[in-house]
Coordinates of C-alpha atoms and ligand atoms in Angstrom, one line a residue:
M6 CA 25.2 -11.6 -22.3
E7 CA 27.0 -9.0 -20.2
K8 CA 26.0 -9.0 -16.5
Y9 CA 24.6 -5.9 -14.7
K10 CA 27.1 -4.6 -12.2
K11 CA 25.3 -1.9 -10.3
I12 CA 21.6 -1.9 -9.2
G13 CA 19.8 1.3 -8.1
I14 CA 17.0 1.1 -5.5
L15 CA 14.2 3.7 -5.4
T16 CA 11.2 3.6 -3.0
R17 CA 7.9 5.1 -1.9
D18 CA 6.8 4.7 1.8
C19 CA 5.0 2.1 3.8
A20 CA 5.7 -0.5 6.4
G21 CA 7.9 -3.3 5.0
I22 CA 9.9 -1.2 2.6
N23 CA 13.0 -1.2 4.7
A24 CA 12.8 -5.0 5.0
T25 CA 12.5 -5.0 1.1
I26 CA 15.6 -2.7 0.7
R27 CA 17.5 -5.1 3.0
A28 CA 16.4 -8.1 1.0
V29 CA 17.3 -6.5 -2.4
V30 CA 20.7 -5.3 -1.2
R31 CA 21.7 -8.6 0.4
S32 CA 20.3 -10.8 -2.5
A33 CA 22.2 -8.5 -4.9
Y34 CA 25.5 -9.0 -3.1
T35 CA 25.1 -12.8 -3.2
F36 CA 24.9 -12.5 -7.0
G37 CA 27.8 -10.1 -7.1
F38 CA 25.9 -6.8 -7.9
E39 CA 26.7 -3.5 -6.2
T40 CA 23.7 -1.5 -4.9
I41 CA 23.1 2.2 -4.6
G42 CA 20.0 3.9 -3.1
I43 CA 18.2 6.8 -4.8
V44 CA 17.3 9.3 -2.0
R45 CA 13.8 10.8 -2.1
G46 CA 12.4 8.7 -4.9
Y47 CA 12.0 10.1 -8.4
K48 CA 13.0 13.6 -7.1
G49 CA 16.3 12.2 -6.1
L50 CA 16.7 10.4 -9.4
I51 CA 16.4 13.8 -11.1
E52 CA 18.6 15.6 -8.7
N53 CA 21.3 12.9 -8.6
D54 CA 20.8 12.3 -4.8
T55 CA 22.2 8.8 -4.1
V56 CA 23.7 6.8 -1.3
K57 CA 25.8 3.6 -1.4
L58 CA 24.1 0.6 0.1
T59 CA 25.9 -2.4 1.4
P60 CA 24.8 -5.5 3.3
R61 CA 26.1 -3.8 6.4
S62 CA 24.4 -0.5 5.8
V63 CA 21.0 -2.2 5.8
S64 CA 21.6 -3.9 9.2
G65 CA 18.9 -3.4 11.9
I66 CA 16.2 -2.0 9.6
I67 CA 14.0 -5.1 9.0
N68 CA 11.6 -4.1 11.8
H69 CA 11.4 -0.3 11.0
G70 CA 8.5 1.4 9.2
G71 CA 9.0 4.1 6.6
T72 CA 12.0 4.1 4.2
I73 CA 15.6 4.7 5.1
L74 CA 15.9 6.2 1.6
K75 CA 13.2 8.9 2.2
T76 CA 10.8 9.6 -0.5
A77 CA 9.0 12.5 -2.2
R78 CA 6.6 13.3 -5.0
S79 CA 8.1 14.7 -8.2
S80 CA 6.0 16.5 -10.7
R81 CA 9.1 17.1 -12.8
F82 CA 9.4 13.4 -13.4
R83 CA 6.1 13.5 -15.3
M84 CA 7.8 15.7 -18.0
A85 CA 10.2 14.6 -20.6
D86 CA 13.0 17.0 -19.4
G87 CA 12.7 15.6 -15.8
Q88 CA 12.9 12.1 -17.3
K89 CA 16.1 13.0 -19.3
E90 CA 17.7 14.2 -16.1
A91 CA 16.8 11.0 -14.4
L92 CA 18.6 9.1 -17.2
N93 CA 21.6 11.3 -16.6
T94 CA 21.7 10.3 -13.0
L95 CA 21.6 6.6 -14.0
K96 CA 24.5 7.2 -16.4
A97 CA 26.6 9.3 -14.0
N98 CA 26.4 6.6 -11.3
N99 CA 26.9 3.7 -13.7
I100 CA 23.5 2.2 -12.7
D101 CA 22.7 -0.7 -15.0
A102 CA 19.3 -1.5 -13.7
L103 CA 16.7 -0.2 -11.2
V104 CA 14.5 -1.8 -8.6
V105 CA 11.5 0.4 -7.9
I106 CA 9.5 -0.4 -4.7
G107 CA 6.1 1.3 -4.3
G108 CA 2.5 1.6 -5.4
N109 CA 0.8 2.8 -8.5
G110 CA 2.6 6.1 -9.0
S111 CA 6.1 4.5 -8.4
L112 CA 5.4 1.6 -10.7
S113 CA 4.0 3.9 -13.4
G114 CA 7.3 5.8 -13.3
A115 CA 9.1 2.5 -13.6
Y116 CA 7.0 1.6 -16.6
T117 CA 7.9 5.0 -18.2
L118 CA 11.6 4.3 -17.7
S119 CA 11.3 0.8 -19.1
S120 CA 9.0 1.4 -22.0
K121 CA 10.1 4.8 -23.2
Y122 CA 13.8 4.7 -22.5
A123 CA 14.6 1.0 -22.3
V124 CA 15.9 1.2 -18.8
P125 CA 16.1 -2.2 -17.2
V126 CA 13.6 -2.0 -14.3
V127 CA 11.9 -4.5 -12.0
G128 CA 9.0 -3.3 -9.8
I129 CA 8.2 -4.6 -6.3
P130 CA 4.6 -3.8 -5.2
A131 CA 4.4 -2.0 -1.9
T132 CA 1.3 -0.1 -1.0
I133 CA -1.2 -0.1 1.9
D134 CA -4.0 0.2 -0.6
N135 CA -3.1 -3.3 -2.1
D136 CA -4.4 -2.0 -5.4
I137 CA -1.8 -3.2 -7.9
N138 CA -3.4 -5.1 -10.8
G139 CA -2.4 -8.7 -11.0
V140 CA -0.9 -8.7 -7.5
S141 CA -2.8 -10.4 -4.7
M142 CA -0.6 -9.0 -1.9
S143 CA 1.5 -5.8 -1.9
I144 CA 4.0 -5.2 0.9
G145 CA 2.6 -3.0 3.6
A146 CA -1.1 -3.9 3.2
D147 CA -1.1 -6.5 6.0
T148 CA 0.6 -4.2 8.4
S149 CA -1.8 -1.3 7.7
V150 CA -4.9 -3.6 8.3
N151 CA -3.4 -4.7 11.6
V152 CA -2.5 -1.2 12.7
A153 CA -6.1 0.0 11.9
L154 CA -7.5 -3.1 13.6
D155 CA -5.5 -2.4 16.8
A156 CA -6.9 1.1 16.9
L157 CA -10.4 -0.1 16.2
D158 CA -10.3 -2.6 19.0
K159 CA -9.5 0.3 21.4
I160 CA -12.4 2.4 20.0
R161 CA -14.7 -0.6 20.5
D162 CA -13.9 -0.5 24.3
T163 CA -15.5 2.9 24.6
A164 CA -18.2 2.2 22.0
T165 CA -19.3 -0.8 24.1
S166 CA -19.0 0.8 27.5
L167 CA -20.9 4.0 26.5
E168 CA -23.2 2.3 24.0
R169 CA -22.2 4.8 21.3
I170 CA -22.1 4.9 17.6
F171 CA -18.6 5.4 16.1
V172 CA -17.8 6.2 12.5
V173 CA -14.1 5.3 11.8
E174 CA -12.4 6.7 8.7
V175 CA -9.6 4.5 7.4
M176 CA -7.1 5.1 4.5
G177 CA -7.8 4.1 0.9
R178 CA -8.0 6.8 -1.8
D179 CA -9.8 4.8 -4.5
C180 CA -9.9 1.4 -2.9
G181 CA -11.6 -0.2 0.1
Y182 CA -8.9 -2.8 0.8
I183 CA -8.2 -1.6 4.4
G184 CA -11.9 -0.7 5.1
L185 CA -13.3 -4.0 4.0
R186 CA -10.8 -6.1 6.0
V187 CA -10.9 -4.0 9.1
A188 CA -14.7 -4.0 9.1
L189 CA -14.8 -7.8 8.9
A190 CA -11.9 -8.6 11.3
G191 CA -13.1 -5.9 13.7
G192 CA -16.7 -7.1 13.8
C193 CA -18.1 -3.8 12.5
E194 CA -21.7 -3.3 11.5
E195 CA -21.1 -1.4 8.3
A196 CA -18.4 -0.6 5.7
I197 CA -18.7 2.4 3.4
L198 CA -16.3 1.7 0.5
P199 CA -15.3 3.2 -2.9
E200 CA -16.4 0.0 -4.6
R201 CA -20.0 0.1 -3.3
K202 CA -22.9 2.6 -3.4
F203 CA -24.3 3.4 0.0
D204 CA -27.6 4.8 1.3
I205 CA -27.2 6.8 4.5
K206 CA -30.9 6.7 5.1
K207 CA -30.9 2.9 5.0
I208 CA -28.0 2.7 7.4
A209 CA -29.7 5.1 9.8
R210 CA -32.9 3.1 9.6
E211 CA -31.0 -0.1 10.5
I212 CA -29.5 1.7 13.5
K213 CA -32.9 2.9 14.6
D214 CA -34.4 -0.5 14.2
G215 CA -31.5 -2.0 16.2
S216 CA -31.7 0.6 18.9
A217 CA -35.5 -0.2 19.3
K218 CA -34.4 -3.8 20.1
G219 CA -31.6 -2.7 22.5
K220 CA -28.6 -2.6 20.1
I221 CA -27.0 0.8 20.4
T222 CA -23.3 0.2 19.8
W223 CA -22.5 0.5 16.1
I224 CA -19.1 0.8 14.4
I225 CA -19.2 2.0 10.8
I226 CA -16.0 2.0 8.8
V227 CA -15.6 4.6 6.0
S228 CA -12.8 4.5 3.4
E229 CA -11.5 8.1 3.1
G230 CA -11.9 8.1 -0.7
K231 CA -15.6 7.5 -0.4
A232 CA -16.8 9.8 2.3
K233 CA -15.6 11.8 5.4
A234 CA -16.3 10.3 8.8
V235 CA -17.4 13.7 10.1
D236 CA -20.1 14.0 7.5
I237 CA -21.4 10.5 8.0
A238 CA -21.5 10.9 11.8
K239 CA -23.4 14.2 11.5
K240 CA -26.0 12.7 9.2
I241 CA -26.5 9.6 11.4
N242 CA -26.9 11.8 14.4
K243 CA -29.4 14.0 12.7
I244 CA -31.6 11.1 11.5
T245 CA -31.3 8.9 14.6
N246 CA -30.8 11.4 17.4
L247 CA -28.3 8.9 18.8
E248 CA -24.8 10.0 20.1
T249 CA -22.4 9.5 17.2
R250 CA -18.7 10.2 17.2
E251 CA -16.1 10.2 14.4
V252 CA -12.5 9.1 14.4
V253 CA -10.0 9.6 11.6
L254 CA -7.1 7.0 11.9
G255 CA -5.0 8.8 9.2
H256 CA -1.3 8.1 8.6
I257 CA -0.7 5.8 11.6
Q258 CA -1.9 3.2 9.1
R259 CA 1.1 3.7 6.8
G260 CA 3.7 3.4 9.5
G261 CA 4.7 1.1 12.3
R262 CA 6.6 -2.2 12.7
P263 CA 5.9 -4.4 9.7
T264 CA 4.0 -7.6 10.4
A265 CA 5.8 -11.0 10.1
Y266 CA 3.8 -11.5 6.8
D267 CA 5.1 -8.2 5.3
R268 CA 8.7 -9.0 6.3
M269 CA 8.4 -12.4 4.7
L270 CA 6.9 -11.0 1.6
A271 CA 9.7 -8.4 1.5
A272 CA 12.3 -11.2 1.6
R273 CA 10.6 -13.2 -1.1
Y274 CA 9.8 -10.3 -3.4
G275 CA 13.2 -8.8 -2.9
F276 CA 15.1 -12.0 -3.8
H277 CA 12.8 -12.7 -6.8
A278 CA 13.4 -9.2 -8.1
V279 CA 17.2 -9.7 -8.0
E280 CA 16.8 -13.1 -9.6
L281 CA 15.0 -11.5 -12.5
L282 CA 17.9 -9.1 -13.0
T283 CA 20.4 -12.0 -13.1
K284 CA 18.4 -13.3 -16.0
R285 CA 18.0 -9.8 -17.5
R286 CA 14.2 -10.3 -17.3
T287 CA 13.1 -6.7 -16.9
G288 CA 10.0 -4.5 -17.4
R289 CA 8.4 -6.9 -14.8
C290 CA 6.6 -6.5 -11.5
V291 CA 7.0 -9.3 -8.9
T292 CA 3.9 -11.0 -7.5
L293 CA 2.8 -14.3 -6.1
R294 CA 1.3 -17.1 -8.2
D295 CA -0.1 -20.1 -6.2
N296 CA 1.8 -18.5 -3.2
K297 CA 5.1 -18.7 -5.1
P298 CA 7.1 -15.6 -6.2
S299 CA 6.4 -14.9 -9.8
D300 CA 6.2 -11.8 -12.1
I301 CA 4.0 -10.0 -14.5
P302 CA 4.6 -7.2 -17.1
L303 CA 4.7 -3.7 -15.5
S304 CA 2.3 -2.7 -18.3
R305 CA -0.3 -5.0 -16.6
A306 CA 0.5 -4.0 -13.1
I307 CA -0.2 -0.3 -13.7
K308 CA -3.7 -0.9 -15.0
K309 CA -6.7 -0.3 -12.7
K310 CA -7.4 -3.3 -10.4
D311 CA -11.0 -4.5 -10.0
M312 CA -11.6 -5.1 -6.4
E313 CA -14.1 -7.8 -5.5
V314 CA -15.8 -6.7 -2.2
N315 CA -19.2 -8.4 -2.2
D316 CA -18.2 -11.7 -0.5
Y317 CA -16.6 -10.0 2.5
Y318 CA -19.3 -7.3 2.6
K319 CA -22.0 -10.0 2.8
L320 CA -20.2 -11.6 5.7
I321 CA -19.9 -8.3 7.5
K322 CA -23.7 -7.8 7.3
L323 CA -24.5 -11.4 8.0
L324 CA -22.4 -11.4 11.2
T325 CA -23.8 -8.1 12.5
Ligands
LIG12 O1 -1.7 5.3 -1.7 C1 -1.5 5.1 -0.3 C2 -2.2 6.2 0.5 O2 -1.8 6.0 1.8 C3 -3.7 6.2 0.4 O3 -4.4 5.2 1.1 C4 -4.1 7.6 0.9 O4 -5.3 8.0 0.4 C5 -2.9 8.4 0.3 O5 -1.8 7.5 0.1 C6 -2.5 9.5 1.2 O6 -1.5 10.2 0.5 P1 -0.6 11.3 1.3 O7 0.2 10.7 2.3 O8 0.1 12.0 0.2 O9 -1.6 12.2 2.0

């Protein structure tokens, strides 16, 4: 069985991706592979935009958010002609196998390359939404929850001092991963999530009942994919007549210094991805099983993940 010689690395963006690039590059070199970075994701793969990566060129990035490789969306990669150009880039650079680091979109692209064109690919899950099927923890998710929690703690200072209601919008397009965790860890009164129906009148009634008993400070978390903080705040104010402010945390949640957890996950996933390539075990996505690095088929990873939110939600309400 002939060994791969050169591995390409392509990324999306969130905290911990630089630590993952470092882990892949340095693991690859210990196994005798060369590494090359694809600049700007699938757009760069189509446009043959690459950069040589060596163990030295990934020095000093473990603690930096974002991606040194930059990233971009590519509508052309969804079409067959774009995919053919991507294959040309792999050929022109003698890339034998790809490591794709990112969320749903990136891993779906990886699956296309692997299933349609037999490109040897291994995926590493990295998304603040933590919504990769069959993967309990994606790189970047822990950092985003901690960034949002840090901001929330600051908002709570004012909420408590002025006895105000705050509606805080967190990221999460189709998934309440950040919202649910931040609401529980931040001691919030309510979480409005994509996975649950909500009744604004019921929430307003609870606030009114609470205020009659002297509880006026409320913090309500809203996942951006479910509702807009400004709309929820307006409705609550209209029904309760209590001062209600909205805050949108936005993209601060995708950046920042990766937590220790994300850096360790990056090291473990990065090494495991390279190990898979040494065995030519491709079309896989790395994950944890019983807290040990493991892997599942990419075809499974790109399916919709069912998020269980009820246990945490019950605790949020019980501890209010
Ligand atoms: O998929 C990760 C994510 O950060 C979502 O939580 C968010 O809804 C979306 O990306 C935002 O995308 P963009 O940065 O393109 O606005």
